[in-house]
PDB file of C-alpha atoms in Angstrom:
ATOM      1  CA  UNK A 300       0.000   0.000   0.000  1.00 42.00           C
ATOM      2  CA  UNK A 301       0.985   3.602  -1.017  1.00 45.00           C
ATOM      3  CA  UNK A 302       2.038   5.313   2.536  1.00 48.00           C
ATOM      4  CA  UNK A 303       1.474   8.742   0.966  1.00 48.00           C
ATOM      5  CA  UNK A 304      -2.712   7.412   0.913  1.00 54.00           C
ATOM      6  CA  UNK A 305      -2.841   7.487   4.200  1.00 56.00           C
ATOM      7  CA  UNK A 306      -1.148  11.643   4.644  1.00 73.00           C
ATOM      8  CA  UNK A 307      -4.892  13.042   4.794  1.00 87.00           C
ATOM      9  CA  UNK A 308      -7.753  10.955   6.019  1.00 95.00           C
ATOM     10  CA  UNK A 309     -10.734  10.845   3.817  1.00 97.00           C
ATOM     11  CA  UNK A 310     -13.239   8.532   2.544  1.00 97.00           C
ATOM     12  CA  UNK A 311     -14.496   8.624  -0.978  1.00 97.00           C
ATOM     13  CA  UNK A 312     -18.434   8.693  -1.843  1.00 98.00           C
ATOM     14  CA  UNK A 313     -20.079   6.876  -4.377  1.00 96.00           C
ATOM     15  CA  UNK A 314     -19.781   9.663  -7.053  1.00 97.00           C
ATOM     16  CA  UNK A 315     -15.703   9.486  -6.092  1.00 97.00           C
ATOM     17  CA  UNK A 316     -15.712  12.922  -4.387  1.00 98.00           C
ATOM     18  CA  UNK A 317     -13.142  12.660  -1.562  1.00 98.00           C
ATOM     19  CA  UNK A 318     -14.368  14.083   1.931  1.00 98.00           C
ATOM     20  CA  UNK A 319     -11.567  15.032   4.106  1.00 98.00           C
ATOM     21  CA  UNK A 320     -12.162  14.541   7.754  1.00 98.00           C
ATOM     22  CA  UNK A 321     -10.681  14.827  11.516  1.00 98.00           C
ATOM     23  CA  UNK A 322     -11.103  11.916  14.522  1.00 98.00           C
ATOM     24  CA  UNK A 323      -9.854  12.478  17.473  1.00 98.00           C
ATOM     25  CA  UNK A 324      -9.722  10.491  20.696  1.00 98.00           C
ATOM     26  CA  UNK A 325     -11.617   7.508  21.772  1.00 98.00           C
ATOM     27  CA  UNK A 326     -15.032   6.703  23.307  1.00 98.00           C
ATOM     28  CA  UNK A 327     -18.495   7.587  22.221  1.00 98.00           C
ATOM     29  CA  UNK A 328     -18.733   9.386  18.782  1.00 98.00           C
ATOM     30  CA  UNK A 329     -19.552  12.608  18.454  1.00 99.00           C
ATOM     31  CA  UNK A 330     -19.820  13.873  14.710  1.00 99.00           C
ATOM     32  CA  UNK A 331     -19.903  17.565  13.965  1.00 99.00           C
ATOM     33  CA  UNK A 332     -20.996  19.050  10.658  1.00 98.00           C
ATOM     34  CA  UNK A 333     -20.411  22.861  10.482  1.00 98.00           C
ATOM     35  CA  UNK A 334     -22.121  25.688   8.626  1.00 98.00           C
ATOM     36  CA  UNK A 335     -21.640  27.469   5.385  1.00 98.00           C
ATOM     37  CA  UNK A 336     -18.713  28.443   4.239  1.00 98.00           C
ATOM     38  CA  UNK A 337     -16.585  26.913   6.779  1.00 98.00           C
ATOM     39  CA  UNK A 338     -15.135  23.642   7.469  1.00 98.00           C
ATOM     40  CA  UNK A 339     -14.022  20.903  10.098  1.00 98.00           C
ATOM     41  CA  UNK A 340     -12.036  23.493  11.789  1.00 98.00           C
ATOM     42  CA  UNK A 341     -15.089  25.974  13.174  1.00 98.00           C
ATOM     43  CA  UNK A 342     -15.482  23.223  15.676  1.00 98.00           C
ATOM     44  CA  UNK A 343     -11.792  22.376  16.618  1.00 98.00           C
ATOM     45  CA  UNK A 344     -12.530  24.093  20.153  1.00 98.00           C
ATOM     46  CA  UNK A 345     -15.361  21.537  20.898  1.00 98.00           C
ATOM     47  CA  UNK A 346     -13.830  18.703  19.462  1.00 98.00           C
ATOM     48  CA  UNK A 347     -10.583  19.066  21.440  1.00 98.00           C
ATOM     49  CA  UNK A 348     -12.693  19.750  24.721  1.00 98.00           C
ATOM     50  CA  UNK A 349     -14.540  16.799  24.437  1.00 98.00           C
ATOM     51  CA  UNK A 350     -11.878  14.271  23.277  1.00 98.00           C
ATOM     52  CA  UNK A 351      -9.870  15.026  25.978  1.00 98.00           C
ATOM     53  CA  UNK A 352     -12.772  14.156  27.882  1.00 98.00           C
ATOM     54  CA  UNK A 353     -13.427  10.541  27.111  1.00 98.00           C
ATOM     55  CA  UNK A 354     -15.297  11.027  23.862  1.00 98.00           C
ATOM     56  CA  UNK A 355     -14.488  10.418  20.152  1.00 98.00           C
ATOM     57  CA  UNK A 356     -14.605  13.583  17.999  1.00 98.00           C
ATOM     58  CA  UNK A 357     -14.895  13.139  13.917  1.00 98.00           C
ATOM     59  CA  UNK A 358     -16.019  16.191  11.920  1.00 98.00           C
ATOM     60  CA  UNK A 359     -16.070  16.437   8.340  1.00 98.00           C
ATOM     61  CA  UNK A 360     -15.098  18.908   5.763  1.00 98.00           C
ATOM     62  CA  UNK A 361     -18.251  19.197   3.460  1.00 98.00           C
ATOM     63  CA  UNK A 362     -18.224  18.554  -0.334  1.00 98.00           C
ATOM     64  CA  UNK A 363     -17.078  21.590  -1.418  1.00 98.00           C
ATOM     65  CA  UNK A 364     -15.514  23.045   1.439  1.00 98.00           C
ATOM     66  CA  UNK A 365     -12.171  22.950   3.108  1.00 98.00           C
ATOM     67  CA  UNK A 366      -9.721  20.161   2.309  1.00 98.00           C
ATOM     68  CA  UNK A 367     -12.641  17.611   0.672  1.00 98.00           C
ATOM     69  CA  UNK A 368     -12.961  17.471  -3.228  1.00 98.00           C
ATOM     70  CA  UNK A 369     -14.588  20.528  -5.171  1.00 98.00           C
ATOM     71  CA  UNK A 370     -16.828  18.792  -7.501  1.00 98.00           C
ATOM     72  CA  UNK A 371     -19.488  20.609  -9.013  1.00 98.00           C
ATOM     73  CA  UNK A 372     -22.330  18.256  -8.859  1.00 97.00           C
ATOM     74  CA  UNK A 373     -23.846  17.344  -5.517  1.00 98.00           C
ATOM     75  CA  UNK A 374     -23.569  20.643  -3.576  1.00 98.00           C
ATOM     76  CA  UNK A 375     -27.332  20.146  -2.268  1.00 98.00           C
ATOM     77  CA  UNK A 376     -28.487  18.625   0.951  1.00 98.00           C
ATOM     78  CA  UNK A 377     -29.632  15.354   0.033  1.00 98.00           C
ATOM     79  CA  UNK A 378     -25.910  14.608  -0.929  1.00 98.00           C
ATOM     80  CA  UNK A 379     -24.819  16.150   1.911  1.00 98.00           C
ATOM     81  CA  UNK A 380     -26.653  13.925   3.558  1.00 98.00           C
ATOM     82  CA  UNK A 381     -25.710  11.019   1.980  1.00 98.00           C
ATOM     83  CA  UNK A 382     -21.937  12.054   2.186  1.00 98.00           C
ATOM     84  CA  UNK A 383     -22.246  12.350   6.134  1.00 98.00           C
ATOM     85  CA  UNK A 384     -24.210   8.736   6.154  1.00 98.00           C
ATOM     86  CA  UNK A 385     -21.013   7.316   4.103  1.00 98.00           C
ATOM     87  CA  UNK A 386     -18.694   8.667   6.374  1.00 98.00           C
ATOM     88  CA  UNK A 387     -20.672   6.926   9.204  1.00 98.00           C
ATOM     89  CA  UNK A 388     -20.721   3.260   7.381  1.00 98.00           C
ATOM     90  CA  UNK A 389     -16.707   3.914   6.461  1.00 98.00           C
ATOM     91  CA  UNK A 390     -16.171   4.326  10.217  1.00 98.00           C
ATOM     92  CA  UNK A 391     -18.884   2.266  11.697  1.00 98.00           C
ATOM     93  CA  UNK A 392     -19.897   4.886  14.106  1.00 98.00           C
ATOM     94  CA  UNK A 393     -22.934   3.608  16.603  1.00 98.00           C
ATOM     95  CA  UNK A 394     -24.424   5.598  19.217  1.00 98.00           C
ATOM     96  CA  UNK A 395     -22.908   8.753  17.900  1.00 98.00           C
ATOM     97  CA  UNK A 396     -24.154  12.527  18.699  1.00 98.00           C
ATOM     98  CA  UNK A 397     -24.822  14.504  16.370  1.00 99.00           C
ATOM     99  CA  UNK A 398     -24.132  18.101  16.424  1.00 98.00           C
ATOM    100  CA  UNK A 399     -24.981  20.323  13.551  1.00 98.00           C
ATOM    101  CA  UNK A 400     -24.402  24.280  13.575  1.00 98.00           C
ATOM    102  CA  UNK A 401     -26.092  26.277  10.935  1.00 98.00           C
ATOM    103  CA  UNK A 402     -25.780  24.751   7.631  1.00 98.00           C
ATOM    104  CA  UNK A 403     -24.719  20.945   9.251  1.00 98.00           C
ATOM    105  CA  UNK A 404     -28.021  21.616  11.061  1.00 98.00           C
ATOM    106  CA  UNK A 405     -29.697  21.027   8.030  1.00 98.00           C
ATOM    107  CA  UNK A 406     -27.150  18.215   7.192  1.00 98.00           C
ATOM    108  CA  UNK A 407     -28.159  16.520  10.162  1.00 98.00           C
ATOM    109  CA  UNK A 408     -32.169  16.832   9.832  1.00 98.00           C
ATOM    110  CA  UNK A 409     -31.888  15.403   6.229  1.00 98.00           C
ATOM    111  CA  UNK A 410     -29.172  12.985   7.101  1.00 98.00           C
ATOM    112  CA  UNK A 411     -31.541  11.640   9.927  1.00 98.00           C
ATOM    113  CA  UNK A 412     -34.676  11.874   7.458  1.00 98.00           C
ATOM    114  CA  UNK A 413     -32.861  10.007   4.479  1.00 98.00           C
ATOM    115  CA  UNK A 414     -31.086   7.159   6.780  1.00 98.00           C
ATOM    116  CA  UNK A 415     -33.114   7.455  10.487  1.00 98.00           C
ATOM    117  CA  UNK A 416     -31.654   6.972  13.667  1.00 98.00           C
ATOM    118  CA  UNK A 417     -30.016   3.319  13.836  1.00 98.00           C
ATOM    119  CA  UNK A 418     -26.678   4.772  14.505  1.00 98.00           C
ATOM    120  CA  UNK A 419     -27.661   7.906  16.183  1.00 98.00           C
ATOM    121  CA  UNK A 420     -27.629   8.456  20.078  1.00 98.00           C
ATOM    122  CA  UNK A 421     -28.582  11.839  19.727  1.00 98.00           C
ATOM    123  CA  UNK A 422     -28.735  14.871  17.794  1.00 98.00           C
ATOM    124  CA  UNK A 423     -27.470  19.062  18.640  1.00 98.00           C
ATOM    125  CA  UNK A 424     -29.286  21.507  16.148  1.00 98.00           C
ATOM    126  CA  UNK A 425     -27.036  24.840  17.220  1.00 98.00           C
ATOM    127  CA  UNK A 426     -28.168  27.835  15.298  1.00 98.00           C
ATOM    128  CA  UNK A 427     -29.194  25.522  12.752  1.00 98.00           C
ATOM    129  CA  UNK A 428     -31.547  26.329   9.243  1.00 98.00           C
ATOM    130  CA  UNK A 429     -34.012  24.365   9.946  1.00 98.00           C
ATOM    131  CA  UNK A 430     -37.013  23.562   9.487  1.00 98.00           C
ATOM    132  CA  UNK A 431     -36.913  26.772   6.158  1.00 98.00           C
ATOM    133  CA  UNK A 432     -35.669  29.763   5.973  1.00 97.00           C
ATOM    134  CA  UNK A 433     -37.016  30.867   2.567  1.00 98.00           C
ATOM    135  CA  UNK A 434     -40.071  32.708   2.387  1.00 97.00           C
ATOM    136  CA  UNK A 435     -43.282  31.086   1.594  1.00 96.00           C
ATOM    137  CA  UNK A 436     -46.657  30.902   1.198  1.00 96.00           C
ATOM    138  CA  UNK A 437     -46.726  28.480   3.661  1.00 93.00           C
ATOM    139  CA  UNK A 438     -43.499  29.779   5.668  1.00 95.00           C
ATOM    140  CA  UNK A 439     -44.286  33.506   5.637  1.00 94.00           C
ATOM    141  CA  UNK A 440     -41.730  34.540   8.336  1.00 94.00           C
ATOM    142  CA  UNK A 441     -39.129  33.487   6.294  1.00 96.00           C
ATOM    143  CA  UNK A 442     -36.231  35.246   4.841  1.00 96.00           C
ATOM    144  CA  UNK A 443     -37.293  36.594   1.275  1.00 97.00           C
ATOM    145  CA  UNK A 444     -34.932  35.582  -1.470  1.00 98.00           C
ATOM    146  CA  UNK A 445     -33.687  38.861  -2.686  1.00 98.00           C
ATOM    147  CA  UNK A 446     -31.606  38.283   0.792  1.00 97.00           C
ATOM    148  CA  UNK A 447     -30.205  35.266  -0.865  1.00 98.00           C
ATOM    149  CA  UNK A 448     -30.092  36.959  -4.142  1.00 98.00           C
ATOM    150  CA  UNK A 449     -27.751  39.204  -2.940  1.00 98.00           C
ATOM    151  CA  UNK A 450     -25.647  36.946  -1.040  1.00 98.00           C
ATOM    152  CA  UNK A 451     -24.978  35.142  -4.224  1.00 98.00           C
ATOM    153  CA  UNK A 452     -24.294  38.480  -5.913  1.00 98.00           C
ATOM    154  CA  UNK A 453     -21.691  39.291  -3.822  1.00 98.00           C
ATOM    155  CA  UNK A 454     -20.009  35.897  -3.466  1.00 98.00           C
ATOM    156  CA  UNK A 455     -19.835  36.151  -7.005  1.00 98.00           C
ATOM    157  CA  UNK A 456     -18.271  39.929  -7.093  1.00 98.00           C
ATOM    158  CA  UNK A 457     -15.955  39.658  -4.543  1.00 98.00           C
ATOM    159  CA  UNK A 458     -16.485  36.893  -2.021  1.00 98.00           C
ATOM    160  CA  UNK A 459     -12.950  37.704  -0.566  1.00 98.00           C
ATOM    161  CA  UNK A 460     -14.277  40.932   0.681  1.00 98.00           C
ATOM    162  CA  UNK A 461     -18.073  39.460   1.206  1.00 98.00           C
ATOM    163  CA  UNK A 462     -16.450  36.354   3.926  1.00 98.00           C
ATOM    164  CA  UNK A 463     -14.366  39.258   5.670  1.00 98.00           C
ATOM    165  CA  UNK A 464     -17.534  41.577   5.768  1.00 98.00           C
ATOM    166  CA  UNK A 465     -19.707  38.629   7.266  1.00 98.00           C
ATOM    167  CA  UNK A 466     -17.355  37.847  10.054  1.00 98.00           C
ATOM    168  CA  UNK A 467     -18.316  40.507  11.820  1.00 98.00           C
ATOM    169  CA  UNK A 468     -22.364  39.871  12.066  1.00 97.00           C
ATOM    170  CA  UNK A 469     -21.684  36.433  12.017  1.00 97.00           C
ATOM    171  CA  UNK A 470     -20.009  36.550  15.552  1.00 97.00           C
ATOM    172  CA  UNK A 471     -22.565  39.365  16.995  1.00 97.00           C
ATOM    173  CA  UNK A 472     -19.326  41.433  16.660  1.00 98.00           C
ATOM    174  CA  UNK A 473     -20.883  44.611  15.152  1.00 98.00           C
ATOM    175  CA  UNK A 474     -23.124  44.963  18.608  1.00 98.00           C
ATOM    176  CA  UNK A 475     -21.944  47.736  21.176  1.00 97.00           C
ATOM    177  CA  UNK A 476     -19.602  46.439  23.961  1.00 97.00           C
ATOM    178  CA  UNK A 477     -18.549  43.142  21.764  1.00 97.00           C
ATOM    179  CA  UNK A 478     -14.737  42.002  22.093  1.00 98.00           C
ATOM    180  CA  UNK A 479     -13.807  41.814  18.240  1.00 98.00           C
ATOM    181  CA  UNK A 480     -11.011  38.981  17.877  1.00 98.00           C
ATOM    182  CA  UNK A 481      -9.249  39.852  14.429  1.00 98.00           C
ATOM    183  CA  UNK A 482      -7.784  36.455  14.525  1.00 98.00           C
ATOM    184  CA  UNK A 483     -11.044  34.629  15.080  1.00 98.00           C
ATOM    185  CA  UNK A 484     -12.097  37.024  11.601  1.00 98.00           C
ATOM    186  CA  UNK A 485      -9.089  35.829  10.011  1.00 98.00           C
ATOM    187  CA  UNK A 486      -9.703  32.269  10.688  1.00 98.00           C
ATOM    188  CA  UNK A 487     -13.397  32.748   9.682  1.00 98.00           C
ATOM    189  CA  UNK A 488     -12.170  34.431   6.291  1.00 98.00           C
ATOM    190  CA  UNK A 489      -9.734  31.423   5.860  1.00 98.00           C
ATOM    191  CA  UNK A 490     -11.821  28.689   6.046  1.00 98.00           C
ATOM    192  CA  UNK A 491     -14.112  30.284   3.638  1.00 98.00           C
ATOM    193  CA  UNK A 492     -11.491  31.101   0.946  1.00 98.00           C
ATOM    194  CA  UNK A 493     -10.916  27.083   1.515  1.00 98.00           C
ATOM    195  CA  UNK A 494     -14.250  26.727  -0.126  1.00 98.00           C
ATOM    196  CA  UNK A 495     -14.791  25.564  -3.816  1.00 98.00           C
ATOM    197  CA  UNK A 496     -16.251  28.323  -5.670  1.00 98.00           C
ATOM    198  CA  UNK A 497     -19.085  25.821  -6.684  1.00 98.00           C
ATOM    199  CA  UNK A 498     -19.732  24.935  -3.386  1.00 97.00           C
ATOM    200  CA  UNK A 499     -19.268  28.466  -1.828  1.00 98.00           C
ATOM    201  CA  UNK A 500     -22.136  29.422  -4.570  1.00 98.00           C
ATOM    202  CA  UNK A 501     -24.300  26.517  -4.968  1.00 98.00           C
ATOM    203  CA  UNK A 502     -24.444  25.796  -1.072  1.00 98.00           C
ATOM    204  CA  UNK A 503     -26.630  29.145  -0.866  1.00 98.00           C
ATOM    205  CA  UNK A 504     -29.330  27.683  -2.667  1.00 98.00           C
ATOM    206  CA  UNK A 505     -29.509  24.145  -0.181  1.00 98.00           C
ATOM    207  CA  UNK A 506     -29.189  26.030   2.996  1.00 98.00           C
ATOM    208  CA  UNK A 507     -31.993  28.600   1.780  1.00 98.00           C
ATOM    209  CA  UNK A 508     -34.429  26.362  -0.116  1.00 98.00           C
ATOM    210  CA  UNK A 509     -34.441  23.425   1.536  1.00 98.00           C
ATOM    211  CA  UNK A 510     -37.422  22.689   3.670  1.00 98.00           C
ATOM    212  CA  UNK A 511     -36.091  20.195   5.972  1.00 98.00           C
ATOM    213  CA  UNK A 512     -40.408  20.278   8.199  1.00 98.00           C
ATOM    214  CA  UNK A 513     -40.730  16.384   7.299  1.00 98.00           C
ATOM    215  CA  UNK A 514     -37.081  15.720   8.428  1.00 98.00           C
ATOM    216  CA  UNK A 515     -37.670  16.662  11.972  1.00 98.00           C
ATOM    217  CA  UNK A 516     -40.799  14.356  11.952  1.00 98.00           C
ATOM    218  CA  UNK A 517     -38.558  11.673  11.797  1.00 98.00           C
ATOM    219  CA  UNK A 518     -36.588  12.547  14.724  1.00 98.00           C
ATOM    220  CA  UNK A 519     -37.018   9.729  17.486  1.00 98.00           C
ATOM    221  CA  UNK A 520     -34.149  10.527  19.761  1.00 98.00           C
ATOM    222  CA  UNK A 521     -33.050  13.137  22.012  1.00 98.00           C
ATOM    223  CA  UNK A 522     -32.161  16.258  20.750  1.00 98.00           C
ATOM    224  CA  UNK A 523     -31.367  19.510  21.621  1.00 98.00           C
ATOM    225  CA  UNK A 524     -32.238  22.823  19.848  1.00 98.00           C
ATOM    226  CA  UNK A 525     -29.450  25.994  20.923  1.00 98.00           C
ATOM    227  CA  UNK A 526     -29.678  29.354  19.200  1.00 98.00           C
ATOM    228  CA  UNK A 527     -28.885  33.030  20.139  1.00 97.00           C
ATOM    229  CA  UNK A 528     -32.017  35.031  20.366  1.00 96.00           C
ATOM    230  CA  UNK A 529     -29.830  37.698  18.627  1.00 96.00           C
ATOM    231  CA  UNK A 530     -28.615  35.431  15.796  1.00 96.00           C
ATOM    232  CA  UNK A 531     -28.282  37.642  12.757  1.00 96.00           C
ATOM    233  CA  UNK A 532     -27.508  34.550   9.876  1.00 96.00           C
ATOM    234  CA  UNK A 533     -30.164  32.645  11.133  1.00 96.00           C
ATOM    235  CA  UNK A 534     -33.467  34.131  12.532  1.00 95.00           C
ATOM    236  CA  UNK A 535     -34.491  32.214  16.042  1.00 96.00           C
ATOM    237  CA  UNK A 536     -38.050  33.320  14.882  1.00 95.00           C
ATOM    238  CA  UNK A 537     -38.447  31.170  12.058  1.00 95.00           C
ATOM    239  CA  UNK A 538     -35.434  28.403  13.501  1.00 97.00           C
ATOM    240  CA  UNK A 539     -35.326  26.913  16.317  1.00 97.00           C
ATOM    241  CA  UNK A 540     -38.929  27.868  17.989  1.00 96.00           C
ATOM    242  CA  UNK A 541     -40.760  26.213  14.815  1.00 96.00           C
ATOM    243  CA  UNK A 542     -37.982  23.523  14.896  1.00 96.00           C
TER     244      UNK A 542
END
């Protein structure tokens, strides 16, 4: 066997895109899948808290993001889905939490309502999209999609500047009295640079559009719902209390 296979762990999905991930320590799993346009490492502080703790970490870079493949099918959350569900077979994780911020909250609601709950424990939904945040007819507290509109037009113009820019509300740091960390910026602007222009763009339209209601039906274990009343990315209104 090739030693220089095994420099960067990552499984490969049925389509051959190659998802990089991270597992650390030992005990029961706890699998992570972060929010758009991040990676593995927004959740480096939790995962090395709890693995030093007794439990086994393992978070994923998304297709599209970080140091996984860039393809440009598949950046929607049924693949997503079914990307997260492969990397659970690969490693044979059983009883595993899972813990979803943002975008991975979706991930998790769809991964759960495409494959159920046989090898889930638990689940964490932290400021996560679900169950819509369009605007509907039927969802009429929703974001409308000019918002989206012009997210796309600006990670299109200049989405250097655009991931700098949404550091700041992203982390509540544009409210009186915050502590700004310019390094915690920098990081945030890094990991979204690591993103695939396809899946920087594309990802807009799963984390908006999807409408993830008949996911959370199927949720039959434990789980627990966390978001920041004064979340500016993702509304608590239409989140977490319909959720």
């Amino acid at each position: 066997m090739d030693k220089r296979e095994n420099t960067m762990p990552t499984i490969t999905t049925r389509d051959g895109t190659q998802i990089y991930y991270k597992d650390w320590g030992t005990g029961q799993p706890v699998v992570f899948s972060h929010g758009w346009p991040l990676s593995s490492d927004a959740f480096e502080d939790q995962m090395f808290f709890l693995a030093s703790r007794g439990y086994r970490c393992i978070a994923h870079d998304r297709r599209g993001h970080g140091r996984s493949s860039q393809p440009w099918n598949g950046n929607n959350m049924d693949t997503y889905a079914d990307d997260l569900a492969t990397l659970v077979d690969r490693l044979d994780l059983k009883d595993a939490v899972h813990v979803g911020h943002s975008t991975g909250g979706g991930e998790v609601a769809r991964y759960i309502g495409r494959h159920g709950t046989k090898r889930v424990a638990k689940a964490v939904l932290i400021g996560a999209i679900p169950p819509l945040m369009l605007k509907t007819n039927a969802n009429p507290g929703g974001t409308p999609i000019e918002a989206f509109d012009q997210i796309r037009g600006a990670v299109l113009a200049d989405r250097a500047q655009f991931f700098k820019d949404l550091s700041m509300p992203f982390y509540g740091y544009n409210r009186p009295g915050a502590k700004v960390s310019e390094g915690v910026r920098e990081s945030f602007w890094l990991q979204g640079m690591m993103a695939g222009f396809p899946g920087a763009f594309f990802c807009i339209k799963a984390f908006s559009e999807t409408d993830l209601t008949e996911d959370l039906k199927k949720f039959d274990v434990p789980t627990l719902v966390m978001h920041g009343d004064d979340d500016q990315i993702v509304p608590i209104a239409d989140s977490a209390l319909l959720s």
